[in-house]
Amino acid sequence: MFGWIGDPVSALSLHLYCDADFAGDQETMKSTTGVQLVLEGPHSYFPLTCVSKKQSCQSHSTPEAEFVAASHGIRQVAVPFLAILSKLLQSPDMTFVLNEDNQAMIAVCKSGKNPTMRHLGRTHKVDVAWLHERFAADTDFELQYTESECIAADIFTKEFTDSDKW
């Protein structure tokens, strides 16, 4: 990975790209979480860290797997980095953007519920409630729809055959 910085600190923000493959492990039927955290600006793109890990729970749909990935990415990666970078770069008002390609997951994060997902287990309900609370209350956190081909974390969840794409 390589990156570049061509902007002042005031123009930079943290972008978290999260993705999940639904039931990608054929033996356990568990999904894989992919996360990439990037410092971005109009003329900057600097990858800070990435994660690829098997989820510890089973999901019944792609949006459920995406909740687990986003929750892990925000709690374990983005929030600690946001605190560190705010101090390090002396930019206390630095914003954080979650880039997500699943519109159903985005809709549930915004509303906090979805009648078609009333079957959610406890773990997933906690993820949904936490994500909804985070994006509804915090002005420092933003949820942004991003086209699937632009989700940087996709490479950490699926195999790929076109090296030029990456």
mmCIF file with all atom_site columns, C-alpha atoms in Angstrom:
data_model
loop_
_atom_site.group_PDB
_atom_site.id
_atom_site.type_symbol
_atom_site.label_atom_id
_atom_site.label_alt_id
_atom_site.label_comp_id
_atom_site.label_asym_id
_atom_site.label_entity_id
_atom_site.label_seq_id
_atom_site.pdbx_PDB_ins_code
_atom_site.Cartn_x
_atom_site.Cartn_y
_atom_site.Cartn_z
_atom_site.occupancy
_atom_site.B_iso_or_equiv
_atom_site.pdbx_formal_charge
_atom_site.auth_seq_id
_atom_site.auth_comp_id
_atom_site.auth_asym_id
_atom_site.auth_atom_id
_atom_site.pdbx_PDB_model_num
ATOM 1   C CA . MET A 1 1   ? 0.000   0.000   0.000   1.00 0.00 ? 1   MET A CA 1
ATOM 2   C CA . PHE A 1 2   ? 1.105   3.528   -0.630  1.00 0.00 ? 2   PHE A CA 1
ATOM 3   C CA . GLY A 1 3   ? -0.435  6.918   -0.050  1.00 0.00 ? 3   GLY A CA 1
ATOM 4   C CA . TRP A 1 4   ? 0.017   10.613  -0.609  1.00 0.00 ? 4   TRP A CA 1
ATOM 5   C CA . ILE A 1 5   ? -0.867  13.787  1.259   1.00 0.00 ? 5   ILE A CA 1
ATOM 6   C CA . GLY A 1 6   ? -1.443  16.940  -0.780  1.00 0.00 ? 6   GLY A CA 1
ATOM 7   C CA . ASP A 1 7   ? -3.788  18.876  1.506   1.00 0.00 ? 7   ASP A CA 1
ATOM 8   C CA . PRO A 1 8   ? -3.569  20.839  4.737   1.00 0.00 ? 8   PRO A CA 1
ATOM 9   C CA . VAL A 1 9   ? -4.675  19.028  7.906   1.00 0.00 ? 9   VAL A CA 1
ATOM 10  C CA . SER A 1 10  ? -7.924  21.023  7.967   1.00 0.00 ? 10  SER A CA 1
ATOM 11  C CA . ALA A 1 11  ? -8.999  19.379  4.677   1.00 0.00 ? 11  ALA A CA 1
ATOM 12  C CA . LEU A 1 12  ? -8.380  15.796  5.846   1.00 0.00 ? 12  LEU A CA 1
ATOM 13  C CA . SER A 1 13  ? -10.914 13.332  7.242   1.00 0.00 ? 13  SER A CA 1
ATOM 14  C CA . LEU A 1 14  ? -10.879 9.681   8.220   1.00 0.00 ? 14  LEU A CA 1
ATOM 15  C CA . HIS A 1 15  ? -12.704 7.348   5.834   1.00 0.00 ? 15  HIS A CA 1
ATOM 16  C CA . LEU A 1 16  ? -13.545 3.840   6.906   1.00 0.00 ? 16  LEU A CA 1
ATOM 17  C CA . TYR A 1 17  ? -14.345 1.345   4.172   1.00 0.00 ? 17  TYR A CA 1
ATOM 18  C CA . CYS A 1 18  ? -16.097 -1.771  5.466   1.00 0.00 ? 18  CYS A CA 1
ATOM 19  C CA . ASP A 1 19  ? -17.264 -4.808  3.568   1.00 0.00 ? 19  ASP A CA 1
ATOM 20  C CA . ALA A 1 20  ? -18.418 -8.337  4.276   1.00 0.00 ? 20  ALA A CA 1
ATOM 21  C CA . ASP A 1 21  ? -18.856 -11.437 2.194   1.00 0.00 ? 21  ASP A CA 1
ATOM 22  C CA . PHE A 1 22  ? -22.060 -13.193 3.139   1.00 0.00 ? 22  PHE A CA 1
ATOM 23  C CA . ALA A 1 23  ? -21.363 -16.715 4.476   1.00 0.00 ? 23  ALA A CA 1
ATOM 24  C CA . GLY A 1 24  ? -18.062 -16.880 2.628   1.00 0.00 ? 24  GLY A CA 1
ATOM 25  C CA . ASP A 1 25  ? -16.685 -19.730 4.742   1.00 0.00 ? 25  ASP A CA 1
ATOM 26  C CA . GLN A 1 26  ? -18.444 -22.773 3.310   1.00 0.00 ? 26  GLN A CA 1
ATOM 27  C CA . GLU A 1 27  ? -17.633 -24.927 6.336   1.00 0.00 ? 27  GLU A CA 1
ATOM 28  C CA . THR A 1 28  ? -18.893 -22.633 9.123   1.00 0.00 ? 28  THR A CA 1
ATOM 29  C CA . MET A 1 29  ? -21.154 -20.388 6.989   1.00 0.00 ? 29  MET A CA 1
ATOM 30  C CA . LYS A 1 30  ? -19.585 -17.365 8.668   1.00 0.00 ? 30  LYS A CA 1
ATOM 31  C CA . SER A 1 31  ? -18.836 -14.142 6.839   1.00 0.00 ? 31  SER A CA 1
ATOM 32  C CA . THR A 1 32  ? -15.526 -12.322 6.521   1.00 0.00 ? 32  THR A CA 1
ATOM 33  C CA . THR A 1 33  ? -15.091 -8.722  7.635   1.00 0.00 ? 33  THR A CA 1
ATOM 34  C CA . GLY A 1 34  ? -12.896 -6.428  5.568   1.00 0.00 ? 34  GLY A CA 1
ATOM 35  C CA . VAL A 1 35  ? -11.884 -2.983  6.827   1.00 0.00 ? 35  VAL A CA 1
ATOM 36  C CA . GLN A 1 36  ? -9.602  -0.279  5.476   1.00 0.00 ? 36  GLN A CA 1
ATOM 37  C CA . LEU A 1 37  ? -9.042  3.048   7.227   1.00 0.00 ? 37  LEU A CA 1
ATOM 38  C CA . VAL A 1 38  ? -7.800  5.909   5.066   1.00 0.00 ? 38  VAL A CA 1
ATOM 39  C CA . LEU A 1 39  ? -6.882  9.537   5.703   1.00 0.00 ? 39  LEU A CA 1
ATOM 40  C CA . GLU A 1 40  ? -8.483  11.383  2.781   1.00 0.00 ? 40  GLU A CA 1
ATOM 41  C CA . GLY A 1 41  ? -8.730  14.882  1.398   1.00 0.00 ? 41  GLY A CA 1
ATOM 42  C CA . PRO A 1 42  ? -9.319  16.446  -2.023  1.00 0.00 ? 42  PRO A CA 1
ATOM 43  C CA . HIS A 1 43  ? -5.697  15.666  -2.983  1.00 0.00 ? 43  HIS A CA 1
ATOM 44  C CA . SER A 1 44  ? -4.844  13.064  -0.347  1.00 0.00 ? 44  SER A CA 1
ATOM 45  C CA . TYR A 1 45  ? -5.262  9.321   0.063   1.00 0.00 ? 45  TYR A CA 1
ATOM 46  C CA . PHE A 1 46  ? -3.205  7.724   2.818   1.00 0.00 ? 46  PHE A CA 1
ATOM 47  C CA . PRO A 1 47  ? -4.109  4.184   4.009   1.00 0.00 ? 47  PRO A CA 1
ATOM 48  C CA . LEU A 1 48  ? -3.547  3.797   7.748   1.00 0.00 ? 48  LEU A CA 1
ATOM 49  C CA . THR A 1 49  ? -4.563  0.228   8.504   1.00 0.00 ? 49  THR A CA 1
ATOM 50  C CA . CYS A 1 50  ? -6.572  -2.708  7.216   1.00 0.00 ? 50  CYS A CA 1
ATOM 51  C CA . VAL A 1 51  ? -8.249  -5.791  8.655   1.00 0.00 ? 51  VAL A CA 1
ATOM 52  C CA . SER A 1 52  ? -9.489  -9.092  7.292   1.00 0.00 ? 52  SER A CA 1
ATOM 53  C CA . LYS A 1 53  ? -11.064 -11.464 9.793   1.00 0.00 ? 53  LYS A CA 1
ATOM 54  C CA . LYS A 1 54  ? -13.708 -14.126 10.040  1.00 0.00 ? 54  LYS A CA 1
ATOM 55  C CA . GLN A 1 55  ? -16.805 -12.960 11.888  1.00 0.00 ? 55  GLN A CA 1
ATOM 56  C CA . SER A 1 56  ? -17.553 -14.753 15.155  1.00 0.00 ? 56  SER A CA 1
ATOM 57  C CA . CYS A 1 57  ? -21.296 -14.978 14.460  1.00 0.00 ? 57  CYS A CA 1
ATOM 58  C CA . GLN A 1 58  ? -23.452 -16.203 11.589  1.00 0.00 ? 58  GLN A CA 1
ATOM 59  C CA . SER A 1 59  ? -25.599 -13.801 9.607   1.00 0.00 ? 59  SER A CA 1
ATOM 60  C CA . HIS A 1 60  ? -28.799 -14.557 7.714   1.00 0.00 ? 60  HIS A CA 1
ATOM 61  C CA . SER A 1 61  ? -28.357 -11.850 5.063   1.00 0.00 ? 61  SER A CA 1
ATOM 62  C CA . THR A 1 62  ? -25.799 -9.552  3.501   1.00 0.00 ? 62  THR A CA 1
ATOM 63  C CA . PRO A 1 63  ? -26.981 -6.483  5.466   1.00 0.00 ? 63  PRO A CA 1
ATOM 64  C CA . GLU A 1 64  ? -26.544 -8.416  8.725   1.00 0.00 ? 64  GLU A CA 1
ATOM 65  C CA . ALA A 1 65  ? -22.971 -9.337  7.787   1.00 0.00 ? 65  ALA A CA 1
ATOM 66  C CA . GLU A 1 66  ? -22.381 -5.679  6.852   1.00 0.00 ? 66  GLU A CA 1
ATOM 67  C CA . PHE A 1 67  ? -23.621 -4.556  10.324  1.00 0.00 ? 67  PHE A CA 1
ATOM 68  C CA . VAL A 1 68  ? -21.086 -6.799  11.989  1.00 0.00 ? 68  VAL A CA 1
ATOM 69  C CA . ALA A 1 69  ? -18.280 -5.535  9.718   1.00 0.00 ? 69  ALA A CA 1
ATOM 70  C CA . ALA A 1 70  ? -19.174 -1.869  10.231  1.00 0.00 ? 70  ALA A CA 1
ATOM 71  C CA . SER A 1 71  ? -19.530 -2.260  13.982  1.00 0.00 ? 71  SER A CA 1
ATOM 72  C CA . HIS A 1 72  ? -16.123 -3.936  14.217  1.00 0.00 ? 72  HIS A CA 1
ATOM 73  C CA . GLY A 1 73  ? -14.518 -1.348  11.936  1.00 0.00 ? 73  GLY A CA 1
ATOM 74  C CA . ILE A 1 74  ? -15.871 1.614   13.870  1.00 0.00 ? 74  ILE A CA 1
ATOM 75  C CA . ARG A 1 75  ? -15.311 0.295   17.407  1.00 0.00 ? 75  ARG A CA 1
ATOM 76  C CA . GLN A 1 76  ? -11.974 -1.454  16.929  1.00 0.00 ? 76  GLN A CA 1
ATOM 77  C CA . VAL A 1 77  ? -10.328 0.636   14.205  1.00 0.00 ? 77  VAL A CA 1
ATOM 78  C CA . ALA A 1 78  ? -11.832 4.066   13.488  1.00 0.00 ? 78  ALA A CA 1
ATOM 79  C CA . VAL A 1 79  ? -12.645 5.378   16.977  1.00 0.00 ? 79  VAL A CA 1
ATOM 80  C CA . PRO A 1 80  ? -9.152  4.678   18.383  1.00 0.00 ? 80  PRO A CA 1
ATOM 81  C CA . PHE A 1 81  ? -7.509  6.191   15.282  1.00 0.00 ? 81  PHE A CA 1
ATOM 82  C CA . LEU A 1 82  ? -9.795  9.236   15.401  1.00 0.00 ? 82  LEU A CA 1
ATOM 83  C CA . ALA A 1 83  ? -8.702  9.970   18.966  1.00 0.00 ? 83  ALA A CA 1
ATOM 84  C CA . ILE A 1 84  ? -5.014  9.499   18.173  1.00 0.00 ? 84  ILE A CA 1
ATOM 85  C CA . LEU A 1 85  ? -5.026  11.493  14.925  1.00 0.00 ? 85  LEU A CA 1
ATOM 86  C CA . SER A 1 86  ? -7.034  14.348  16.422  1.00 0.00 ? 86  SER A CA 1
ATOM 87  C CA . LYS A 1 87  ? -4.240  14.819  18.974  1.00 0.00 ? 87  LYS A CA 1
ATOM 88  C CA . LEU A 1 88  ? -1.348  14.019  16.647  1.00 0.00 ? 88  LEU A CA 1
ATOM 89  C CA . LEU A 1 89  ? -2.515  16.326  13.854  1.00 0.00 ? 89  LEU A CA 1
ATOM 90  C CA . GLN A 1 90  ? -3.848  18.928  16.324  1.00 0.00 ? 90  GLN A CA 1
ATOM 91  C CA . SER A 1 91  ? -7.219  18.804  14.616  1.00 0.00 ? 91  SER A CA 1
ATOM 92  C CA . PRO A 1 92  ? -9.880  18.207  17.297  1.00 0.00 ? 92  PRO A CA 1
ATOM 93  C CA . ASP A 1 93  ? -12.746 18.658  14.826  1.00 0.00 ? 93  ASP A CA 1
ATOM 94  C CA . MET A 1 94  ? -11.607 15.888  12.458  1.00 0.00 ? 94  MET A CA 1
ATOM 95  C CA . THR A 1 95  ? -14.577 14.040  10.982  1.00 0.00 ? 95  THR A CA 1
ATOM 96  C CA . PHE A 1 96  ? -15.099 10.367  10.357  1.00 0.00 ? 96  PHE A CA 1
ATOM 97  C CA . VAL A 1 97  ? -16.932 8.913   7.342   1.00 0.00 ? 97  VAL A CA 1
ATOM 98  C CA . LEU A 1 98  ? -18.153 5.334   7.023   1.00 0.00 ? 98  LEU A CA 1
ATOM 99  C CA . ASN A 1 99  ? -18.229 4.404   3.343   1.00 0.00 ? 99  ASN A CA 1
ATOM 100 C CA . GLU A 1 100 ? -20.814 1.676   2.771   1.00 0.00 ? 100 GLU A CA 1
ATOM 101 C CA . ASP A 1 101 ? -22.087 0.015   -0.414  1.00 0.00 ? 101 ASP A CA 1
ATOM 102 C CA . ASN A 1 102 ? -25.156 -1.755  0.992   1.00 0.00 ? 102 ASN A CA 1
ATOM 103 C CA . GLN A 1 103 ? -28.204 0.506   0.839   1.00 0.00 ? 103 GLN A CA 1
ATOM 104 C CA . ALA A 1 104 ? -30.335 -1.737  3.064   1.00 0.00 ? 104 ALA A CA 1
ATOM 105 C CA . MET A 1 105 ? -27.695 -1.513  5.786   1.00 0.00 ? 105 MET A CA 1
ATOM 106 C CA . ILE A 1 106 ? -27.572 2.293   5.420   1.00 0.00 ? 106 ILE A CA 1
ATOM 107 C CA . ALA A 1 107 ? -31.371 2.562   5.687   1.00 0.00 ? 107 ALA A CA 1
ATOM 108 C CA . VAL A 1 108 ? -31.434 0.467   8.868   1.00 0.00 ? 108 VAL A CA 1
ATOM 109 C CA . CYS A 1 109 ? -28.587 2.519   10.397  1.00 0.00 ? 109 CYS A CA 1
ATOM 110 C CA . LYS A 1 110 ? -30.542 5.698   9.742   1.00 0.00 ? 110 LYS A CA 1
ATOM 111 C CA . SER A 1 111 ? -33.898 4.413   11.035  1.00 0.00 ? 111 SER A CA 1
ATOM 112 C CA . GLY A 1 112 ? -32.644 2.074   13.761  1.00 0.00 ? 112 GLY A CA 1
ATOM 113 C CA . LYS A 1 113 ? -35.016 -0.696  12.691  1.00 0.00 ? 113 LYS A CA 1
ATOM 114 C CA . ASN A 1 114 ? -36.313 -2.674  9.770   1.00 0.00 ? 114 ASN A CA 1
ATOM 115 C CA . PRO A 1 115 ? -39.533 -4.749  9.913   1.00 0.00 ? 115 PRO A CA 1
ATOM 116 C CA . THR A 1 116 ? -38.077 -7.369  7.573   1.00 0.00 ? 116 THR A CA 1
ATOM 117 C CA . MET A 1 117 ? -35.260 -7.978  10.069  1.00 0.00 ? 117 MET A CA 1
ATOM 118 C CA . ARG A 1 118 ? -37.332 -8.671  13.160  1.00 0.00 ? 118 ARG A CA 1
ATOM 119 C CA . HIS A 1 119 ? -35.661 -12.086 13.369  1.00 0.00 ? 119 HIS A CA 1
ATOM 120 C CA . LEU A 1 120 ? -32.254 -10.597 14.254  1.00 0.00 ? 120 LEU A CA 1
ATOM 121 C CA . GLY A 1 121 ? -30.347 -12.271 17.031  1.00 0.00 ? 121 GLY A CA 1
ATOM 122 C CA . ARG A 1 122 ? -29.062 -10.421 20.069  1.00 0.00 ? 122 ARG A CA 1
ATOM 123 C CA . THR A 1 123 ? -25.581 -9.747  18.677  1.00 0.00 ? 123 THR A CA 1
ATOM 124 C CA . HIS A 1 124 ? -26.920 -8.223  15.486  1.00 0.00 ? 124 HIS A CA 1
ATOM 125 C CA . LYS A 1 125 ? -29.540 -6.160  17.339  1.00 0.00 ? 125 LYS A CA 1
ATOM 126 C CA . VAL A 1 126 ? -26.790 -4.659  19.472  1.00 0.00 ? 126 VAL A CA 1
ATOM 127 C CA . ASP A 1 127 ? -24.792 -3.792  16.329  1.00 0.00 ? 127 ASP A CA 1
ATOM 128 C CA . VAL A 1 128 ? -27.840 -2.153  14.703  1.00 0.00 ? 128 VAL A CA 1
ATOM 129 C CA . ALA A 1 129 ? -28.740 -0.171  17.835  1.00 0.00 ? 129 ALA A CA 1
ATOM 130 C CA . TRP A 1 130 ? -25.159 0.975   18.377  1.00 0.00 ? 130 TRP A CA 1
ATOM 131 C CA . LEU A 1 131 ? -24.679 2.022   14.738  1.00 0.00 ? 131 LEU A CA 1
ATOM 132 C CA . HIS A 1 132 ? -28.001 3.879   14.688  1.00 0.00 ? 132 HIS A CA 1
ATOM 133 C CA . GLU A 1 133 ? -27.128 5.711   17.891  1.00 0.00 ? 133 GLU A CA 1
ATOM 134 C CA . ARG A 1 134 ? -23.680 6.603   16.585  1.00 0.00 ? 134 ARG A CA 1
ATOM 135 C CA . PHE A 1 135 ? -24.874 8.131   13.313  1.00 0.00 ? 135 PHE A CA 1
ATOM 136 C CA . ALA A 1 136 ? -28.009 9.758   14.758  1.00 0.00 ? 136 ALA A CA 1
ATOM 137 C CA . ALA A 1 137 ? -26.295 11.523  17.661  1.00 0.00 ? 137 ALA A CA 1
ATOM 138 C CA . ASP A 1 138 ? -22.710 12.209  16.663  1.00 0.00 ? 138 ASP A CA 1
ATOM 139 C CA . THR A 1 139 ? -22.048 15.062  14.283  1.00 0.00 ? 139 THR A CA 1
ATOM 140 C CA . ASP A 1 140 ? -18.460 13.823  13.917  1.00 0.00 ? 140 ASP A CA 1
ATOM 141 C CA . PHE A 1 141 ? -19.694 10.577  12.324  1.00 0.00 ? 141 PHE A CA 1
ATOM 142 C CA . GLU A 1 142 ? -21.090 10.485  8.801   1.00 0.00 ? 142 GLU A CA 1
ATOM 143 C CA . LEU A 1 143 ? -22.561 7.589   6.811   1.00 0.00 ? 143 LEU A CA 1
ATOM 144 C CA . GLN A 1 144 ? -21.991 7.776   3.072   1.00 0.00 ? 144 GLN A CA 1
ATOM 145 C CA . TYR A 1 145 ? -23.151 5.516   0.245   1.00 0.00 ? 145 TYR A CA 1
ATOM 146 C CA . THR A 1 146 ? -20.231 4.483   -1.953  1.00 0.00 ? 146 THR A CA 1
ATOM 147 C CA . GLU A 1 147 ? -20.383 2.401   -5.140  1.00 0.00 ? 147 GLU A CA 1
ATOM 148 C CA . SER A 1 148 ? -19.204 -1.186  -4.639  1.00 0.00 ? 148 SER A CA 1
ATOM 149 C CA . GLU A 1 149 ? -16.272 -0.834  -7.017  1.00 0.00 ? 149 GLU A CA 1
ATOM 150 C CA . CYS A 1 150 ? -14.924 2.015   -4.839  1.00 0.00 ? 150 CYS A CA 1
ATOM 151 C CA . ILE A 1 151 ? -15.061 0.122   -1.528  1.00 0.00 ? 151 ILE A CA 1
ATOM 152 C CA . ALA A 1 152 ? -11.382 -0.290  -0.654  1.00 0.00 ? 152 ALA A CA 1
ATOM 153 C CA . ALA A 1 153 ? -12.130 -3.074  1.866   1.00 0.00 ? 153 ALA A CA 1
ATOM 154 C CA . ASP A 1 154 ? -13.570 -5.360  -0.819  1.00 0.00 ? 154 ASP A CA 1
ATOM 155 C CA . ILE A 1 155 ? -10.123 -6.819  -1.448  1.00 0.00 ? 155 ILE A CA 1
ATOM 156 C CA . PHE A 1 156 ? -10.049 -8.165  2.129   1.00 0.00 ? 156 PHE A CA 1
ATOM 157 C CA . THR A 1 157 ? -13.264 -10.207 1.799   1.00 0.00 ? 157 THR A CA 1
ATOM 158 C CA . LYS A 1 158 ? -13.223 -11.821 -1.626  1.00 0.00 ? 158 LYS A CA 1
ATOM 159 C CA . GLU A 1 159 ? -10.806 -13.329 -4.039  1.00 0.00 ? 159 GLU A CA 1
ATOM 160 C CA . PHE A 1 160 ? -10.196 -11.385 -7.212  1.00 0.00 ? 160 PHE A CA 1
ATOM 161 C CA . THR A 1 161 ? -9.008  -12.318 -10.651 1.00 0.00 ? 161 THR A CA 1
ATOM 162 C CA . ASP A 1 162 ? -8.449  -8.889  -12.229 1.00 0.00 ? 162 ASP A CA 1
ATOM 163 C CA . SER A 1 163 ? -5.236  -7.470  -10.747 1.00 0.00 ? 163 SER A CA 1
ATOM 164 C CA . ASP A 1 164 ? -5.683  -4.201  -12.679 1.00 0.00 ? 164 ASP A CA 1
ATOM 165 C CA . LYS A 1 165 ? -8.860  -3.506  -10.698 1.00 0.00 ? 165 LYS A CA 1
ATOM 166 C CA . TRP A 1 166 ? -6.832  -3.345  -7.473  1.00 0.00 ? 166 TRP A CA 1
#
